[in-house]
Amino acid sequence: MQNRLLLDLVERAGWTGAQAALGLAVVELADVPVWWAAPVALALASAKSWVAGRLVGRPGTASTLPAAKDPATPPASPGLGA
């Protein structure tokens, strides 16, 4: 269980850092005030969550981790369906 939590933490921190960096890069390239980086990063986070919930990772979550590694996936119950 600890490994799943660590993977979840690393995934969230990594995506947050990437979205913040991309937000700053976009406002620098567009030559607009730096406060626009926050809404740009928010839009990137929303888009990532939408894609992750439908195309990547565990369906119905915003995680990009595979279902086997996602802490939100309930553990398998021994003896059921075996």
N, CA, C and O atoms as a Tinker XYZ file with bonds, in Angstrom:
   328  protein
     1  N      0.828000   -1.198000    0.000000    73     2
     2  CA     0.000000    0.000000    0.000000    64     1     3
     3  C      0.868000    1.255000    0.000000    63     2     4     5
     4  O      0.517000    2.252000   -0.631000    81     3
     5  N      1.998000    1.211000    0.704000    73     3     6
     6  CA     2.877000    2.370000    0.789000    64     5     7
     7  C      3.424000    2.744000   -0.590000    63     6     8     9
     8  O      3.542000    3.928000   -0.905000    81     7
     9  N      3.761000    1.740000   -1.419000    73     7    10
    10  CA     4.275000    2.020000   -2.755000    64     9    11
    11  C      3.228000    2.721000   -3.610000    63    10    12    13
    12  O      3.560000    3.627000   -4.375000    81    11
    13  N      1.978000    2.315000   -3.490000    73    11    14
    14  CA     0.904000    2.965000   -4.256000    64    13    15
    15  C      0.772000    4.436000   -3.866000    63    14    16    17
    16  O      0.630000    5.308000   -4.723000    81    15
    17  N      0.821000    4.696000   -2.570000    73    15    18
    18  CA     0.708000    6.071000   -2.088000    64    17    19
    19  C      1.869000    6.916000   -2.586000    63    18    20    21
    20  O      1.668000    8.059000   -2.996000    81    19
    21  N      3.072000    6.375000   -2.557000    73    19    22
    22  CA     4.244000    7.091000   -3.030000    64    21    23
    23  C      4.131000    7.378000   -4.534000    63    22    24    25
    24  O      4.449000    8.481000   -4.978000    81    23
    25  N      3.684000    6.402000   -5.307000    73    23    26
    26  CA     3.486000    6.623000   -6.747000    64    25    27
    27  C      2.449000    7.707000   -6.997000    63    26    28    29
    28  O      2.624000    8.540000   -7.887000    81    27
    29  N      1.360000    7.703000   -6.211000    73    27    30
    30  CA     0.313000    8.714000   -6.348000    64    29    31
    31  C      0.881000   10.098000   -6.036000    63    30    32    33
    32  O      0.611000   11.061000   -6.755000    81    31
    33  N      1.661000   10.193000   -4.971000    73    31    34
    34  CA     2.268000   11.464000   -4.585000    64    33    35
    35  C      3.201000   11.977000   -5.679000    63    34    36    37
    36  O      3.147000   13.151000   -6.045000    81    35
    37  N      4.053000   11.101000   -6.197000    73    35    38
    38  CA     4.993000   11.495000   -7.245000    64    37    39
    39  C      4.235000   11.909000   -8.508000    63    38    40    41
    40  O      4.610000   12.881000   -9.164000    81    39
    41  N      3.183000   11.184000   -8.848000    73    39    42
    42  CA     2.397000   11.532000  -10.033000    64    41    43
    43  C      1.776000   12.914000   -9.883000    63    42    44    45
    44  O      1.869000   13.737000  -10.794000    81    43
    45  N      1.148000   13.173000   -8.751000    73    43    46
    46  CA     0.499000   14.472000   -8.539000    64    45    47
    47  C      1.504000   15.617000   -8.533000    63    46    48    49
    48  O      1.273000   16.651000   -9.159000    81    47
    49  N      2.616000   15.435000   -7.830000    73    47    50
    50  CA     3.635000   16.479000   -7.766000    64    49    51
    51  C      4.250000   16.730000   -9.144000    63    50    52    53
    52  O      4.490000   17.876000   -9.524000    81    51
    53  N      4.499000   15.656000   -9.882000    73    51    54
    54  CA     5.060000   15.799000  -11.223000    64    53    55
    55  C      4.154000   16.553000  -12.166000    63    54    56    57
    56  O      4.600000   17.452000  -12.879000    81    55
    57  N      2.875000   16.191000  -12.173000    73    55    58
    58  CA     1.921000   16.885000  -13.036000    64    57    59
    59  C      1.754000   18.347000  -12.628000    63    58    60    61
    60  O      1.653000   19.219000  -13.492000    81    59
    61  N      1.724000   18.627000  -11.327000    73    59    62
    62  CA     1.594000   20.010000  -10.867000    64    61    63
    63  C      2.796000   20.835000  -11.321000    63    62    64    65
    64  O      2.637000   21.954000  -11.807000    81    63
    65  N      3.989000   20.284000  -11.162000    73    63    66
    66  CA     5.186000   20.991000  -11.615000    64    65    67
    67  C      5.190000   21.226000  -13.118000    63    66    68    69
    68  O      5.538000   22.312000  -13.582000    81    67
    69  N      4.800000   20.208000  -13.874000    73    67    70
    70  CA     4.766000   20.342000  -15.336000    64    69    71
    71  C      3.738000   21.385000  -15.768000    63    70    72    73
    72  O      4.009000   22.183000  -16.665000    81    71
    73  N      2.566000   21.386000  -15.144000    73    71    74
    74  CA     1.535000   22.356000  -15.511000    64    73    75
    75  C      1.954000   23.783000  -15.158000    63    74    76    77
    76  O      1.700000   24.715000  -15.921000    81    75
    77  N      2.595000   23.950000  -14.003000    73    75    78
    78  CA     3.077000   25.278000  -13.614000    64    77    79
    79  C      4.166000   25.764000  -14.580000    63    78    80    81
    80  O      4.158000   26.919000  -15.004000    81    79
    81  N      5.103000   24.869000  -14.920000    73    79    82
    82  CA     6.176000   25.242000  -15.848000    64    81    83
    83  C      5.615000   25.592000  -17.225000    63    82    84    85
    84  O      6.040000   26.570000  -17.839000    81    83
    85  N      4.668000   24.800000  -17.708000    73    83    86
    86  CA     4.060000   25.099000  -19.005000    64    85    87
    87  C      3.280000   26.410000  -18.964000    63    86    88    89
    88  O      3.301000   27.184000  -19.921000    81    87
    89  N      2.594000   26.650000  -17.851000    73    87    90
    90  CA     1.870000   27.922000  -17.707000    64    89    91
    91  C      2.817000   29.106000  -17.794000    63    90    92    93
    92  O      2.527000   30.093000  -18.471000    81    91
    93  N      3.954000   29.007000  -17.107000    73    91    94
    94  CA     4.936000   30.093000  -17.170000    64    93    95
    95  C      5.541000   30.233000  -18.563000    63    94    96    97
    96  O      5.748000   31.348000  -19.042000    81    95
    97  N      5.823000   29.115000  -19.209000    73    95    98
    98  CA     6.383000   29.157000  -20.559000    64    97    99
    99  C      5.416000   29.816000  -21.536000    63    98   100   101
   100  O      5.820000   30.608000  -22.387000    81    99
   101  N      4.140000   29.480000  -21.404000    73    99   102
   102  CA     3.135000   30.046000  -22.311000    64   101   103
   103  C      3.046000   31.559000  -22.142000    63   102   104   105
   104  O      3.025000   32.287000  -23.134000    81   103
   105  N      2.993000   32.045000  -20.902000    73   103   106
   106  CA     2.871000   33.497000  -20.710000    64   105   107
   107  C      4.150000   34.219000  -21.136000    63   106   108   109
   108  O      4.087000   35.355000  -21.608000    81   107
   109  N      5.299000   33.580000  -20.977000    73   107   110
   110  CA     6.536000   34.200000  -21.450000    64   109   111
   111  C      6.539000   34.303000  -22.971000    63   110   112   113
   112  O      6.882000   35.344000  -23.530000    81   111
   113  N      6.153000   33.211000  -23.640000    73   111   114
   114  CA     6.131000   33.215000  -25.105000    64   113   115
   115  C      5.072000   34.162000  -25.659000    63   114   116   117
   116  O      5.266000   34.783000  -26.705000    81   115
   117  N      3.942000   34.267000  -24.943000    73   115   118
   118  CA     2.857000   35.141000  -25.404000    64   117   119
   119  C      3.090000   36.594000  -24.988000    63   118   120   121
   120  O      2.361000   37.489000  -25.417000    81   119
   121  N      4.105000   36.828000  -24.154000    73   119   122
   122  CA     4.431000   38.168000  -23.666000    64   121   123
   123  C      3.218000   38.839000  -23.007000    63   122   124   125
   124  O      2.873000   39.982000  -23.306000    81   123
   125  N      2.592000   38.090000  -22.108000    73   123   126
   126  CA     1.469000   38.612000  -21.324000    64   125   127
   127  C      1.884000   38.630000  -19.852000    63   126   128   129
   128  O      2.864000   37.982000  -19.485000    81   127
   129  N      1.156000   39.361000  -19.004000    73   127   130
   130  CA     1.533000   39.421000  -17.585000    64   129   131
   131  C      1.607000   38.025000  -16.956000    63   130   132   133
   132  O      0.838000   37.126000  -17.296000    81   131
   133  N      2.568000   37.876000  -16.020000    73   131   134
   134  CA     2.849000   36.574000  -15.429000    64   133   135
   135  C      1.659000   36.020000  -14.637000    63   134   136   137
   136  O      1.577000   34.806000  -14.454000    81   135
   137  N      0.739000   36.863000  -14.162000    73   135   138
   138  CA    -0.388000   36.339000  -13.397000    64   137   139
   139  C     -1.278000   35.445000  -14.256000    63   138   140   141
   140  O     -2.076000   34.679000  -13.716000    81   139
   141  N     -1.159000   35.525000  -15.570000    73   139   142
   142  CA    -1.924000   34.645000  -16.456000    64   141   143
   143  C     -1.436000   33.190000  -16.376000    63   142   144   145
   144  O     -2.123000   32.285000  -16.849000    81   143
   145  N     -0.270000   32.963000  -15.788000    73   143   146
   146  CA     0.255000   31.598000  -15.673000    64   145   147
   147  C     -0.679000   30.711000  -14.858000    63   146   148   149
   148  O     -0.833000   29.531000  -15.173000    81   147
   149  N     -1.306000   31.257000  -13.814000    73   147   150
   150  CA    -2.216000   30.458000  -12.974000    64   149   151
   151  C     -3.433000   29.964000  -13.762000    63   150   152   153
   152  O     -3.724000   28.768000  -13.721000    81   151
   153  N     -4.159000   30.841000  -14.483000    73   151   154
   154  CA    -5.286000   30.320000  -15.272000    64   153   155
   155  C     -4.858000   29.352000  -16.378000    63   154   156   157
   156  O     -5.584000   28.409000  -16.694000    81   155
   157  N     -3.689000   29.582000  -16.964000    73   155   158
   158  CA    -3.196000   28.660000  -17.998000    64   157   159
   159  C     -2.921000   27.293000  -17.378000    63   158   160   161
   160  O     -3.297000   26.266000  -17.943000    81   159
   161  N     -2.261000   27.279000  -16.208000    73   159   162
   162  CA    -1.978000   26.021000  -15.523000    64   161   163
   163  C     -3.277000   25.331000  -15.108000    63   162   164   165
   164  O     -3.371000   24.105000  -15.171000    81   163
   165  N     -4.268000   26.098000  -14.688000    73   163   166
   166  CA    -5.578000   25.531000  -14.338000    64   165   167
   167  C     -6.223000   24.869000  -15.553000    63   166   168   169
   168  O     -6.771000   23.772000  -15.442000    81   167
   169  N     -6.163000   25.519000  -16.694000    73   167   170
   170  CA    -6.726000   24.939000  -17.919000    64   169   171
   171  C     -5.979000   23.654000  -18.289000    63   170   172   173
   172  O     -6.596000   22.672000  -18.700000    81   171
   173  N     -4.655000   23.663000  -18.142000    73   171   174
   174  CA    -3.875000   22.454000  -18.426000    64   173   175
   175  C     -4.242000   21.322000  -17.468000    63   174   176   177
   176  O     -4.368000   20.171000  -17.888000    81   175
   177  N     -4.412000   21.638000  -16.189000    73   175   178
   178  CA    -4.784000   20.624000  -15.200000    64   177   179
   179  C     -6.165000   20.044000  -15.508000    63   178   180   181
   180  O     -6.377000   18.837000  -15.389000    81   179
   181  N     -7.090000   20.895000  -15.899000    73   179   182
   182  CA    -8.435000   20.424000  -16.241000    64   181   183
   183  C     -8.408000   19.518000  -17.469000    63   182   184   185
   184  O     -9.065000   18.478000  -17.502000    81   183
   185  N     -7.645000   19.925000  -18.467000    73   183   186
   186  CA    -7.540000   19.112000  -19.680000    64   185   187
   187  C     -6.887000   17.764000  -19.373000    63   186   188   189
   188  O     -7.334000   16.730000  -19.870000    81   187
   189  N     -5.834000   17.773000  -18.561000    73   187   190
   190  CA    -5.166000   16.521000  -18.188000    64   189   191
   191  C     -6.121000   15.605000  -17.440000    63   190   192   193
   192  O     -6.157000   14.401000  -17.696000    81   191
   193  N     -6.898000   16.168000  -16.516000    73   191   194
   194  CA    -7.852000   15.372000  -15.744000    64   193   195
   195  C     -8.928000   14.778000  -16.645000    63   194   196   197
   196  O     -9.314000   13.623000  -16.466000    81   195
   197  N     -9.410000   15.543000  -17.598000    73   195   198
   198  CA   -10.442000   15.055000  -18.512000    64   197   199
   199  C     -9.888000   13.890000  -19.341000    63   198   200   201
   200  O    -10.533000   12.850000  -19.469000    81   199
   201  N     -8.694000   14.076000  -19.898000    73   199   202
   202  CA    -8.079000   13.023000  -20.711000    64   201   203
   203  C     -7.797000   11.788000  -19.850000    63   202   204   205
   204  O     -8.072000   10.663000  -20.268000    81   203
   205  N     -7.257000   11.997000  -18.663000    73   203   206
   206  CA    -6.914000   10.868000  -17.785000    64   205   207
   207  C     -8.159000   10.079000  -17.393000    63   206   208   209
   208  O     -8.110000    8.851000  -17.310000    81   207
   209  N     -9.259000   10.759000  -17.154000    73   207   210
   210  CA   -10.478000   10.084000  -16.737000    64   209   211
   211  C    -11.158000    9.286000  -17.832000    63   210   212   213
   212  O    -12.029000    8.460000  -17.557000    81   211
   213  N    -10.766000    9.529000  -19.066000    73   211   214
   214  CA   -11.431000    8.857000  -20.178000    64   213   215
   215  C    -10.507000    7.975000  -21.017000    63   214   216   217
   216  O    -10.947000    6.967000  -21.571000    81   215
   217  N     -9.235000    8.347000  -21.112000    73   215   218
   218  CA    -8.358000    7.657000  -22.053000    64   217   219
   219  C     -7.137000    6.999000  -21.417000    63   218   220   221
   220  O     -6.569000    6.072000  -21.994000    81   219
   221  N     -6.726000    7.460000  -20.244000    73   219   222
   222  CA    -5.480000    7.005000  -19.631000    64   221   223
   223  C     -5.761000    6.629000  -18.183000    63   222   224   225
   224  O     -6.650000    7.205000  -17.556000    81   223
   225  N     -5.024000    5.683000  -17.653000    73   223   226
   226  CA    -5.154000    5.360000  -16.231000    64   225   227
   227  C     -6.457000    4.667000  -15.885000    63   226   228   229
   228  O     -7.079000    4.022000  -16.729000    81   227
   229  N     -6.862000    4.809000  -14.625000    73   227   230
   230  CA    -8.080000    4.157000  -14.123000    64   229   231
   231  C     -9.306000    4.973000  -14.523000    63   230   232   233
   232  O     -9.391000    6.149000  -14.172000    81   231
   233  N    -10.256000    4.383000  -15.247000    73   231   234
   234  CA   -11.445000    5.120000  -15.666000    64   233   235
   235  C    -12.198000    5.699000  -14.469000    63   234   236   237
   236  O    -12.311000    5.061000  -13.422000    81   235
   237  N    -12.710000    6.916000  -14.644000    73   235   238
   238  CA   -13.482000    7.562000  -13.594000    64   237   239
   239  C    -12.653000    8.324000  -12.583000    63   238   240   241
   240  O    -13.207000    8.911000  -11.654000    81   239
   241  N    -11.320000    8.332000  -12.740000    73   239   242
   242  CA   -10.451000    9.129000  -11.868000    64   241   243
   243  C     -9.600000   10.041000  -12.741000    63   242   244   245
   244  O     -9.514000    9.852000  -13.954000    81   243
   245  N     -8.979000   11.018000  -12.121000    73   243   246
   246  CA    -8.092000   11.922000  -12.854000    64   245   247
   247  C     -6.651000   11.440000  -12.823000    63   246   248   249
   248  O     -5.745000   12.160000  -13.243000    81   247
   249  N     -6.435000   10.238000  -12.332000    73   247   250
   250  CA    -5.091000    9.690000  -12.213000    64   249   251
   251  C     -4.617000    9.134000  -13.554000    63   250   252   253
   252  O     -5.392000    8.541000  -14.304000    81   251
   253  N     -3.346000    9.334000  -13.839000    73   251   254
   254  CA    -2.762000    8.740000  -15.043000    64   253   255
   255  C     -2.052000    7.431000  -14.725000    63   254   256   257
   256  O     -1.485000    6.790000  -15.610000    81   255
   257  N     -2.088000    7.038000  -13.447000    73   255   258
   258  CA    -1.500000    5.753000  -13.066000    64   257   259
   259  C     -2.373000    4.608000  -13.583000    63   258   260   261
   260  O     -3.595000    4.747000  -13.642000    81   259
   261  N     -1.770000    3.492000  -13.953000    73   259   262
   262  CA    -2.577000    2.333000  -14.330000    64   261   263
   263  C     -3.389000    1.854000  -13.129000    63   262   264   265
   264  O     -2.992000    2.076000  -11.985000    81   263
   265  N     -4.510000    1.204000  -13.377000    73   263   266
   266  CA    -5.414000    0.774000  -12.301000    64   265   267
   267  C     -4.697000   -0.062000  -11.247000    63   266   268   269
   268  O     -5.011000    0.047000  -10.062000    81   267
   269  N     -3.751000   -0.887000  -11.651000    73   267   270
   270  CA    -3.041000   -1.738000  -10.694000    64   269   271
   271  C     -2.178000   -0.930000   -9.730000    63   270   272   273
   272  O     -1.887000   -1.398000   -8.629000    81   271
   273  N     -1.768000    0.259000  -10.118000    73   271   274
   274  CA    -0.905000    1.103000   -9.284000    64   273   275
   275  C     -1.668000    2.237000   -8.603000    63   274   276   277
   276  O     -1.124000    2.894000   -7.715000    81   275
   277  N     -2.913000    2.476000   -8.999000    73   275   278
   278  CA    -3.703000    3.586000   -8.475000    64   277   279
   279  C     -4.225000    3.267000   -7.079000    63   278   280   281
   280  O     -4.877000    2.238000   -6.901000    81   279
   281  N     -3.959000    4.123000   -6.071000    73   279   282
   282  CA    -4.432000    3.836000   -4.719000    64   281   283
   283  C     -5.952000    3.826000   -4.609000    63   282   284   285
   284  O     -6.493000    3.278000   -3.649000    81   283
   285  N     -6.644000    4.417000   -5.565000    73   283   286
   286  CA    -8.103000    4.425000   -5.520000    64   285   287
   287  C     -8.714000    3.090000   -5.935000    63   286   288   289
   288  O     -9.906000    2.869000   -5.724000    81   287
   289  N     -7.919000    2.203000   -6.518000    73   287   290
   290  CA    -8.410000    0.885000   -6.922000    64   289   291
   291  C     -8.541000    0.011000   -5.676000    63   290   292   293
   292  O     -7.565000   -0.192000   -4.954000    81   291
   293  N     -9.744000   -0.508000   -5.421000    73   291   294
   294  CA    -9.908000   -1.369000   -4.247000    64   293   295
   295  C     -9.074000   -2.644000   -4.390000    63   294   296   297
   296  O     -8.899000   -3.160000   -5.494000    81   295
   297  N     -8.563000   -3.143000   -3.267000    73   295   298
   298  CA    -7.783000   -4.390000   -3.340000    64   297   299
   299  C     -8.665000   -5.565000   -3.746000    63   298   300   301
   300  O     -9.863000   -5.590000   -3.463000    81   299
   301  N     -8.057000   -6.525000   -4.406000    73   299   302
   302  CA    -8.791000   -7.720000   -4.819000    64   301   303
   303  C     -9.188000   -8.542000   -3.598000    63   302   304   305
   304  O     -8.406000   -8.699000   -2.661000    81   303
   305  N    -10.382000   -9.050000   -3.621000    73   303   306
   306  CA   -10.861000   -9.896000   -2.519000    64   305   307
   307  C    -10.563000  -11.350000   -2.838000    63   306   308   309
   308  O    -11.026000  -11.853000   -3.862000    81   307
   309  N     -9.807000  -12.040000   -1.999000    73   307   310
   310  CA    -9.490000  -13.439000   -2.287000    64   309   311
   311  C    -10.756000  -14.306000   -2.231000    63   310   312   313
   312  O    -11.616000  -14.135000   -1.367000    81   311
   313  N    -10.833000  -15.217000   -3.159000    73   311   314
   314  CA   -11.942000  -16.145000   -3.170000    64   313   315
   315  C    -13.145000  -15.705000   -3.986000    63   314   316   317
   316  O    -14.029000  -16.516000   -4.260000    81   315
   317  N    -13.200000  -14.440000   -4.378000    73   315   318
   318  CA   -14.324000  -13.965000   -5.174000    64   317   319
   319  C    -13.948000  -14.025000   -6.641000    63   318   320   321
   320  O    -12.954000  -13.430000   -7.056000    81   319
   321  N    -14.718000  -14.723000   -7.409000    73   319   322
   322  CA   -14.492000  -14.848000   -8.834000    64   321   323
   323  C    -13.261000  -15.651000   -9.198000    63   322   324   325
   324  O    -12.804000  -15.597000  -10.340000    81   323
   325  N    -12.730000  -16.377000   -8.273000    73   323   326
   326  CA   -11.522000  -17.156000   -8.572000    64   325   327
   327  C    -11.872000  -18.559000   -8.974000    63   326   328
   328  O    -10.982000  -19.359000   -9.263000    81   327
